[in-house]
Coordinates of C-alpha atoms and ligand atoms in Angstrom, one line a residue:
X1 CA 18.3 14.8 -23.8
X2 CA 19.0 11.4 -25.3
X3 CA 16.0 9.1 -25.6
X4 CA 17.3 6.8 -22.7
X5 CA 17.6 9.5 -20.5
X6 CA 14.2 11.2 -21.2
X7 CA 12.6 7.7 -20.9
X8 CA 14.2 7.2 -17.6
X9 CA 13.4 10.6 -16.5
X10 CA 9.8 10.0 -17.4
X11 CA 9.5 6.9 -15.9
X12 CA 10.9 8.4 -12.7
X13 CA 8.2 10.9 -12.3
X14 CA 6.7 10.2 -9.0
X15 CA 2.8 9.6 -8.3
X16 CA 0.9 12.8 -7.7
X17 CA 0.8 13.6 -4.2
X18 CA 3.1 11.5 -3.0
X19 CA 6.7 12.9 -2.1
X20 CA 8.7 9.6 -2.6
X21 CA 12.2 11.5 -2.3
X22 CA 11.3 12.7 1.1
X23 CA 9.2 9.3 2.4
X24 CA 11.4 8.0 5.3
X25 CA 9.4 4.8 5.0
X26 CA 10.9 4.1 1.3
X27 CA 14.1 2.1 1.3
X28 CA 17.2 3.8 0.0
X29 CA 19.2 0.6 -1.1
X30 CA 16.8 -1.9 -2.0
X31 CA 15.5 -2.1 -5.3
X32 CA 11.8 -0.8 -6.0
X33 CA 9.9 0.5 -9.1
X34 CA 10.0 4.1 -9.7
X35 CA 6.4 4.2 -8.1
X36 CA 3.1 2.1 -7.8
X37 CA 2.9 -1.4 -6.8
X38 CA 5.3 -4.4 -7.0
X39 CA 4.8 -8.0 -6.0
X40 CA 6.8 -11.0 -7.2
X41 CA 10.2 -10.8 -8.8
X42 CA 9.7 -12.5 -12.3
X43 CA 12.3 -14.0 -14.7
X44 CA 15.3 -12.9 -13.3
X45 CA 18.2 -13.5 -15.6
X46 CA 22.1 -12.9 -16.3
X47 CA 22.1 -11.7 -19.9
X48 CA 24.9 -9.8 -21.9
X49 CA 26.7 -8.3 -19.0
X50 CA 23.8 -7.6 -17.0
X51 CA 21.5 -8.7 -14.3
X52 CA 17.9 -8.6 -15.4
X53 CA 14.7 -8.3 -13.0
X54 CA 11.4 -8.3 -13.8
X55 CA 8.5 -8.0 -11.6
X56 CA 4.9 -8.2 -11.3
X57 CA 3.6 -4.3 -11.4
X58 CA 0.5 -2.3 -11.3
X59 CA 1.3 1.0 -13.2
X60 CA -2.2 2.5 -12.2
X61 CA -1.6 3.0 -8.4
X62 CA 0.2 1.4 -5.0
X63 CA -2.4 -1.7 -5.0
X64 CA -2.7 -5.0 -6.7
X65 CA -4.5 -5.1 -10.1
X66 CA -3.9 -5.1 -13.8
X67 CA -0.7 -7.0 -13.6
X68 CA 2.3 -6.0 -16.0
X69 CA 5.9 -7.1 -16.0
X70 CA 8.0 -4.0 -14.8
X71 CA 11.7 -4.5 -15.6
X72 CA 15.1 -3.1 -14.8
X73 CA 18.9 -4.1 -15.1
X74 CA 22.0 -3.8 -13.5
X75 CA 25.6 -4.3 -14.1
X76 CA 26.6 -4.7 -10.4
X77 CA 23.6 -6.0 -8.8
X78 CA 23.2 -3.0 -6.6
X79 CA 22.5 0.1 -8.9
X80 CA 19.6 -0.3 -11.3
X81 CA 18.5 1.2 -14.5
X82 CA 14.6 1.4 -15.0
X83 CA 13.5 0.0 -18.4
X84 CA 10.3 0.2 -20.3
X85 CA 7.6 -2.1 -19.1
X86 CA 8.2 -5.5 -20.7
X87 CA 4.7 -6.9 -21.1
X88 CA 1.4 -5.5 -20.5
X89 CA -2.1 -7.5 -21.1
X90 CA -3.3 -7.8 -24.7
X91 CA -6.7 -6.5 -25.0
X92 CA -8.8 -9.9 -26.3
X93 CA -5.8 -12.1 -25.9
X94 CA -4.9 -15.2 -23.5
X95 CA -3.6 -12.7 -20.9
X96 CA -6.2 -9.9 -21.3
X97 CA -6.9 -9.9 -17.4
X98 CA -3.4 -10.0 -16.4
X99 CA 0.2 -10.5 -17.3
X100 CA 1.1 -13.0 -14.0
X101 CA 4.5 -14.5 -12.7
X102 CA 6.8 -16.5 -14.8
X103 CA 10.5 -17.1 -15.9
X104 CA 13.0 -15.8 -18.5
X105 CA 15.1 -18.4 -20.6
X106 CA 17.3 -18.2 -23.6
X107 CA 15.9 -20.5 -26.5
X108 CA 17.9 -20.9 -29.7
X109 CA 20.0 -17.4 -28.8
X110 CA 16.4 -15.5 -28.2
X111 CA 15.4 -14.1 -25.0
X112 CA 11.8 -15.7 -24.1
X113 CA 9.6 -15.3 -21.2
X114 CA 7.2 -17.9 -20.1
X115 CA 4.4 -16.6 -18.1
X116 CA 1.0 -17.0 -16.9
X117 CA -2.1 -15.3 -18.5
X118 CA -5.5 -15.1 -16.5
X119 CA -9.1 -16.0 -16.5
X120 CA -8.7 -18.8 -17.0
X121 CA -5.1 -19.4 -16.0
X122 CA -3.0 -20.6 -19.3
X123 CA 0.6 -20.5 -20.1
X124 CA 2.1 -18.1 -22.6
X125 CA 5.1 -17.1 -24.5
X126 CA 6.8 -13.9 -25.4
X127 CA 10.3 -13.2 -27.2
X128 CA 12.6 -9.9 -27.5
X129 CA 15.5 -8.6 -29.3
X130 CA 18.7 -9.1 -27.6
X131 CA 18.5 -6.0 -25.5
X132 CA 15.4 -7.3 -23.7
X133 CA 13.4 -4.3 -24.5
X134 CA 10.9 -4.8 -27.5
X135 CA 8.9 -8.0 -26.3
X136 CA 6.5 -9.7 -28.8
X137 CA 3.7 -12.1 -27.7
X138 CA 4.0 -15.6 -29.1
X139 CA 1.1 -16.3 -32.1
X140 CA 0.5 -19.6 -30.7
X141 CA -0.6 -18.2 -27.1
X142 CA -1.7 -19.8 -25.2
X143 CA 0.7 -22.6 -25.5
X144 CA -0.7 -24.5 -22.6
X145 CA -4.7 -23.8 -22.7
X146 CA -5.7 -25.8 -19.5
X147 CA -4.5 -28.1 -16.7
X148 CA -4.0 -31.8 -17.5
X149 CA -7.3 -33.6 -18.7
X150 CA -8.8 -35.2 -15.7
X151 CA -6.4 -33.5 -13.0
X152 CA -8.7 -31.2 -10.4
X153 CA -6.4 -28.5 -9.5
X154 CA -6.7 -25.7 -7.2
X155 CA -4.6 -23.4 -9.3
X156 CA -2.4 -23.4 -12.6
X157 CA 0.1 -20.8 -12.6
X158 CA 3.7 -19.4 -12.4
X159 CA 6.0 -21.5 -15.0
X160 CA 9.5 -22.1 -13.9
X161 CA 11.4 -23.6 -17.1
X162 CA 14.8 -25.2 -17.0
X163 CA 17.2 -26.9 -19.7
X164 CA 17.4 -30.6 -18.9
X165 CA 19.3 -33.3 -20.9
X166 CA 18.5 -31.8 -24.4
X167 CA 15.0 -30.6 -23.6
X168 CA 12.8 -28.2 -21.7
X169 CA 11.2 -29.1 -18.4
X170 CA 8.8 -26.7 -16.7
X171 CA 7.0 -26.8 -13.2
X172 CA 3.5 -25.3 -12.8
X173 CA 2.4 -24.1 -9.5
X174 CA -0.8 -26.2 -8.5
X175 CA -2.4 -28.0 -5.8
X176 CA -5.0 -30.7 -4.9
X177 CA -8.1 -29.9 -2.5
X178 CA -7.7 -31.6 0.6
X179 CA -4.5 -33.2 -0.2
X180 CA -1.8 -30.2 -0.5
X181 CA 0.5 -28.3 -2.7
X182 CA 2.2 -29.4 -6.2
X183 CA 4.1 -28.8 -8.7
X184 CA 3.3 -30.0 -12.2
X185 CA 5.9 -31.5 -14.4
X186 CA 5.9 -30.6 -18.4
X187 CA 8.7 -31.2 -21.1
X188 CA 9.0 -29.7 -24.5
X189 CA 11.3 -29.4 -27.4
X190 CA 10.5 -26.3 -28.7
X191 CA 8.5 -24.3 -25.8
X192 CA 5.2 -24.3 -27.8
X193 CA 4.2 -27.8 -27.5
X194 CA 4.2 -29.2 -24.0
X195 CA 3.7 -32.8 -22.7
X196 CA 2.7 -33.3 -19.2
X197 CA 4.4 -36.0 -17.1
X198 CA 3.4 -35.9 -13.5
X199 CA 3.3 -34.0 -10.4
X200 CA 6.9 -33.4 -9.3
X201 CA 6.3 -33.4 -5.8
X202 CA 3.1 -32.9 -3.5
X203 CA 3.2 -32.2 0.4
X204 CA 0.6 -31.3 2.5
X205 CA 1.8 -27.8 3.1
X206 CA -1.4 -25.6 2.2
X207 CA -3.4 -26.5 -1.0
X208 CA -1.9 -24.4 -3.8
X209 CA 1.9 -23.8 -4.3
X210 CA 2.6 -20.5 -6.2
X211 CA 5.9 -19.7 -8.0
X212 CA 7.7 -22.9 -7.8
X213 CA 11.4 -22.6 -8.3
X214 CA 13.5 -25.3 -9.0
X215 CA 17.3 -25.7 -9.6
X216 CA 20.8 -27.7 -8.9
X217 CA 22.5 -26.6 -6.0
X218 CA 25.8 -28.3 -5.0
X219 CA 25.2 -32.1 -5.3
X220 CA 21.3 -31.8 -4.7
X221 CA 18.3 -30.0 -6.0
X222 CA 16.2 -27.5 -4.3
X223 CA 12.5 -26.4 -4.6
X224 CA 11.2 -23.5 -3.2
X225 CA 7.4 -22.5 -3.4
X226 CA 5.1 -19.9 -2.2
X227 CA 2.5 -21.2 0.0
X228 CA -0.4 -19.0 1.5
X229 CA 2.4 -16.2 2.7
X230 CA 5.1 -18.8 3.7
X231 CA 8.1 -19.8 1.7
X232 CA 8.8 -23.5 2.3
X233 CA 11.9 -25.2 0.5
X234 CA 12.9 -28.8 0.1
X235 CA 16.4 -30.1 -0.7
X236 CA 16.8 -33.5 -2.3
X237 CA 17.7 -35.5 -5.6
X238 CA 16.3 -35.4 -9.1
X239 CA 16.3 -38.7 -10.8
X240 CA 14.5 -40.1 -13.2
X241 CA 12.3 -36.9 -13.5
X242 CA 11.3 -37.4 -9.6
X243 CA 12.2 -35.4 -6.8
X244 CA 13.2 -37.4 -3.8
X245 CA 13.0 -35.1 -0.9
X246 CA 15.5 -35.3 1.8
X247 CA 15.2 -32.1 4.0
X248 CA 13.2 -29.1 4.3
X249 CA 13.0 -25.7 5.7
X250 CA 11.5 -22.2 5.4
X251 CA 13.3 -19.4 3.4
X252 CA 12.2 -16.5 5.3
X253 CA 9.7 -16.2 8.1
X254 CA 8.8 -12.6 7.9
X255 CA 7.2 -10.4 5.2
X256 CA 8.8 -12.3 2.3
X257 CA 7.1 -14.3 -0.6
X258 CA 7.3 -15.3 -4.1
X259 CA 11.1 -15.9 -4.2
X260 CA 12.6 -16.6 -7.6
X261 CA 16.4 -17.3 -8.5
X262 CA 18.7 -17.6 -11.2
X263 CA 22.5 -18.5 -12.1
X264 CA 24.8 -15.6 -12.6
X265 CA 27.8 -15.2 -14.7
X266 CA 29.9 -16.4 -11.9
X267 CA 28.0 -19.5 -11.4
X268 CA 26.2 -18.1 -8.1
X269 CA 22.6 -19.0 -7.3
X270 CA 21.0 -15.7 -6.7
X271 CA 17.5 -15.4 -5.2
X272 CA 15.1 -12.6 -5.0
X273 CA 11.9 -12.1 -3.1
X274 CA 9.1 -9.7 -2.7
X275 CA 9.0 -7.8 0.7
X276 CA 5.6 -7.3 1.5
X277 CA 3.8 -4.3 3.1
X278 CA 2.5 -4.7 6.8
X279 CA 0.3 -1.5 6.7
X280 CA -3.3 -0.9 5.5
X281 CA -4.1 -0.6 1.9
X282 CA -5.1 3.1 2.2
X283 CA -1.6 3.8 3.8
X284 CA 0.1 2.0 0.5
X285 CA -1.8 4.1 -1.8
X286 CA -1.5 7.1 -0.1
X287 CA 2.5 6.8 0.1
X288 CA 2.3 6.1 -3.9
X289 CA 4.3 2.8 -3.8
X290 CA 3.7 -0.7 -2.5
X291 CA 6.4 -3.8 -2.1
X292 CA 10.1 -3.7 -2.0
X293 CA 12.5 -6.2 -3.6
X294 CA 14.6 -8.1 -1.1
X295 CA 18.5 -7.8 -1.0
X296 CA 19.9 -10.5 -3.7
X297 CA 20.6 -13.4 -1.4
X298 CA 23.0 -16.2 -2.6
X299 CA 22.5 -19.6 -1.8
X300 CA 24.7 -22.4 -1.2
X301 CA 24.5 -25.9 0.6
X302 CA 26.9 -26.4 3.5
X303 CA 28.8 -29.7 4.0
X304 CA 25.9 -31.2 5.6
X305 CA 23.5 -30.1 2.6
X306 CA 21.8 -27.5 4.7
X307 CA 20.4 -24.5 2.9
X308 CA 22.7 -21.2 3.1
X309 CA 21.7 -18.2 2.4
X310 CA 23.5 -14.6 2.5
X311 CA 23.3 -11.3 0.9
X312 CA 25.4 -11.1 -2.1
X313 CA 28.9 -9.6 -1.4
X314 CA 28.5 -6.5 -3.6
X315 CA 26.4 -5.0 -0.8
X316 CA 29.7 -4.5 1.2
X317 CA 30.7 -1.8 -1.0
X318 CA 27.8 0.2 0.2
X319 CA 29.3 0.8 3.7
X320 CA 30.2 4.2 4.8
X321 CA 31.2 5.5 8.5
X322 CA 30.4 3.5 11.3
X323 CA 27.1 4.4 13.0
X324 CA 25.0 2.5 15.8
X325 CA 21.7 4.4 14.5
X326 CA 20.0 5.6 11.3
X327 CA 17.5 4.7 8.7
X328 CA 20.1 3.0 6.4
X329 CA 22.4 0.8 8.3
X330 CA 23.9 -2.7 8.2
X331 CA 24.5 -4.4 11.9
X332 CA 26.7 -7.3 12.4
X333 CA 26.5 -8.8 15.6
X334 CA 28.0 -12.0 17.5
X335 CA 25.8 -13.2 20.3
X336 CA 26.3 -16.1 23.1
X337 CA 23.0 -18.1 23.1
X338 CA 24.2 -19.6 26.5
X339 CA 24.1 -16.1 28.2
X340 CA 20.5 -16.2 28.7
X341 CA 17.3 -17.7 28.2
X342 CA 16.9 -15.1 25.6
X343 CA 19.6 -13.0 23.9
X344 CA 19.2 -10.3 21.4
X345 CA 19.5 -6.7 20.5
X346 CA 17.2 -3.6 19.5
X347 CA 17.0 -1.8 16.3
X348 CA 14.4 1.0 17.4
X349 CA 11.3 -0.4 18.4
X350 CA 12.2 -4.0 16.7
X351 CA 13.5 -6.6 19.1
X352 CA 15.3 -9.2 17.3
X353 CA 16.0 -12.3 19.9
X354 CA 17.0 -15.9 20.0
X355 CA 15.8 -18.7 22.3
X356 CA 18.0 -21.4 22.5
X357 CA 15.5 -23.5 24.5
X358 CA 13.0 -23.1 21.7
X359 CA 15.5 -22.9 18.8
X360 CA 13.6 -19.8 17.4
X361 CA 14.5 -16.5 16.2
X362 CA 11.9 -13.9 16.5
X363 CA 11.9 -10.0 14.9
X364 CA 9.1 -7.8 14.9
X365 CA 6.4 -10.5 15.4
X366 CA 7.6 -13.1 13.3
X367 CA 9.8 -16.1 13.9
X368 CA 11.6 -18.8 12.1
X369 CA 13.3 -22.0 13.4
X370 CA 17.0 -22.0 14.0
X371 CA 18.9 -24.6 15.8
X372 CA 22.1 -23.9 16.7
X373 CA 25.1 -26.4 17.0
X374 CA 26.4 -27.1 20.8
X375 CA 28.8 -24.2 21.1
X376 CA 28.2 -22.3 17.9
X377 CA 27.6 -18.6 18.4
X378 CA 24.6 -16.5 17.2
X379 CA 25.6 -14.5 14.2
X380 CA 23.2 -11.7 13.0
X381 CA 23.5 -9.6 10.0
X382 CA 20.7 -6.8 10.1
X383 CA 20.0 -4.4 7.1
X384 CA 17.7 -1.5 8.0
X385 CA 16.5 0.4 5.4
X386 CA 13.5 2.6 5.7
X387 CA 10.5 0.5 6.6
X388 CA 12.5 -2.6 5.8
X389 CA 14.7 -4.8 8.2
X390 CA 16.1 -7.9 7.0
X391 CA 17.6 -10.0 9.4
X392 CA 20.2 -12.9 8.7
X393 CA 21.3 -15.6 11.2
X394 CA 24.1 -18.0 10.9
X395 CA 23.7 -18.0 7.1
X396 CA 20.5 -20.3 7.4
X397 CA 17.8 -18.5 8.8
X398 CA 16.0 -15.2 7.8
X399 CA 13.3 -12.8 8.9
X400 CA 12.0 -9.9 7.0
X401 CA 10.4 -7.3 9.1
X402 CA 8.4 -4.0 8.6
X403 CA 8.5 -1.2 10.6
X404 CA 7.1 2.2 10.0
X405 CA 8.3 4.7 12.7
X406 CA 6.2 7.7 13.2
X407 CA 8.1 11.0 13.4
X408 CA 11.8 11.6 12.5
X409 CA 13.5 10.4 15.8
X410 CA 16.4 8.3 14.5
X411 CA 16.3 4.7 15.4
X412 CA 19.3 3.3 17.6
X413 CA 20.9 -0.1 17.6
X414 CA 21.0 -1.3 21.1
X415 CA 22.8 -4.3 22.3
X416 CA 21.1 -6.5 24.8
X417 CA 21.7 -9.7 26.6
X418 CA 24.5 -12.1 25.2
X419 CA 26.1 -9.6 22.7
X420 CA 29.6 -10.5 22.5
X421 CA 30.5 -8.1 19.7
X422 CA 28.6 -5.4 17.5
X423 CA 29.5 -3.5 14.6
X424 CA 27.2 -1.1 12.5
X425 CA 27.7 0.8 9.3
X426 CA 26.0 3.5 7.5
X427 CA 25.0 2.3 4.1
X428 CA 24.8 4.5 0.9
X429 CA 21.8 5.1 -1.1
X430 CA 21.7 3.4 -4.6
X431 CA 20.0 6.8 -5.9
X432 CA 19.7 10.3 -5.1
X433 CA 16.0 10.5 -4.7
X434 CA 14.9 7.2 -3.5
X435 CA 13.8 6.1 -6.9
X436 CA 16.2 2.9 -6.7
X437 CA 18.0 3.9 -10.1
X438 CA 20.3 6.7 -10.7
X439 CA 18.8 7.9 -13.9
X440 CA 21.5 10.6 -14.5
X441 CA 24.0 8.0 -14.6
X442 CA 22.1 5.0 -15.9
X443 CA 23.9 5.1 -19.1
X444 CA 27.2 4.7 -17.7
X445 CA 26.1 1.7 -15.6
Ligands
FRU1 C1 2.1 -14.5 -6.0 C2 1.2 -14.5 -6.9 C3 1.4 -15.4 -8.2 C4 0.9 -14.8 -9.2 C5 1.3 -13.4 -9.1 C6 0.1 -12.3 -9.5 O1 2.2 -13.6 -5.1 O2 -0.3 -14.6 -6.5 O3 0.6 -16.8 -8.2 O4 1.3 -15.2 -10.6 O5 1.2 -13.1 -7.7 O6 0.3 -10.9 -9.3

């Protein structure tokens, strides 16, 4: 066995007692770690022909704790190779109590991770070889040892770094008690010495913003934050190092958190998010896994500068035969919102409904705003995968639902009021054993 295959096989061994391959609730075409806990996507980046995805990971079980950075890469955005753990806490180091969320960039040709170490929250660097396999912590860690002097903040974590007019800029998630969440703006020439500038933007949305993500899109800039289980975004202009917000919305109204984006080789802005569990901790631990990565969503702005979001086109190649039921399916439906006070469809026990009068889309107990233009039809794309249901509506609203059916009866797709057309396909699994990386073929990918 070649070393790479051995490594992949070792990583893929399921947790003792949990039969991941036969677990109906475990997704088949969403990315997951081989086992145990995952939360935020970290440092997604396109590098040397592959998409790299890191993630908050507890290697000790399917519960949050002892945060590491897991790592996988993909040539096609759909099929993955699990790679060795990128970052682990260094005993006695600035990240001894956890390697928290951050980003990946290329500095002077070298892959570099900027992340938060905890207790207290500080910012750290790590760099690697060109394969992004062997990561080394920077001797200057922590490069930022405390929040700006004189500023009383609710938190200080999850750096987002980008190149801007010949320097590095960075946002750190933070907040002001009683006022709202904020993202603190810094600048640097070398990633080691940082100068604090000012809060980029503050709003009365919760009191702590985690995982800020800030990037240019079309003619505008977009700031996405994670605030107490919600994912607000802001669209505006970035001028003179200030963010002038013009509109806002929510990325996903369901079990979705901590999204993070990057620009790929085709110039697309791709967003990953953490799909949270919605069952008790004991059930997660017993299953041997917790947390799913969302499908890759491509972000654009429409002619009215509204944020548009749709699953990457690559997933279309997973379509198999047409089927109106199952645990791995994609549904495409068009509904006429004028057909009744409520229009919708059902996927097993989960009802997806739209009420034009309220301008809201609901699914499995969550809801999100969606106002259709006069005469505009409701266009749904629904991705069912084990216990995950990702719902996309008219490219501008999404709801991620968790549904853990008991027993083995197949879910059926049932059109309800207002359905004008409905198509559904079975989707192909991305691995043979629900480990989300086809280890046997990993070398070829
Ligand atoms: C968001 C978050 C981040 C933190 C990480 C720790 O889910 O709380 O703020 O860095 O998770 O795992």
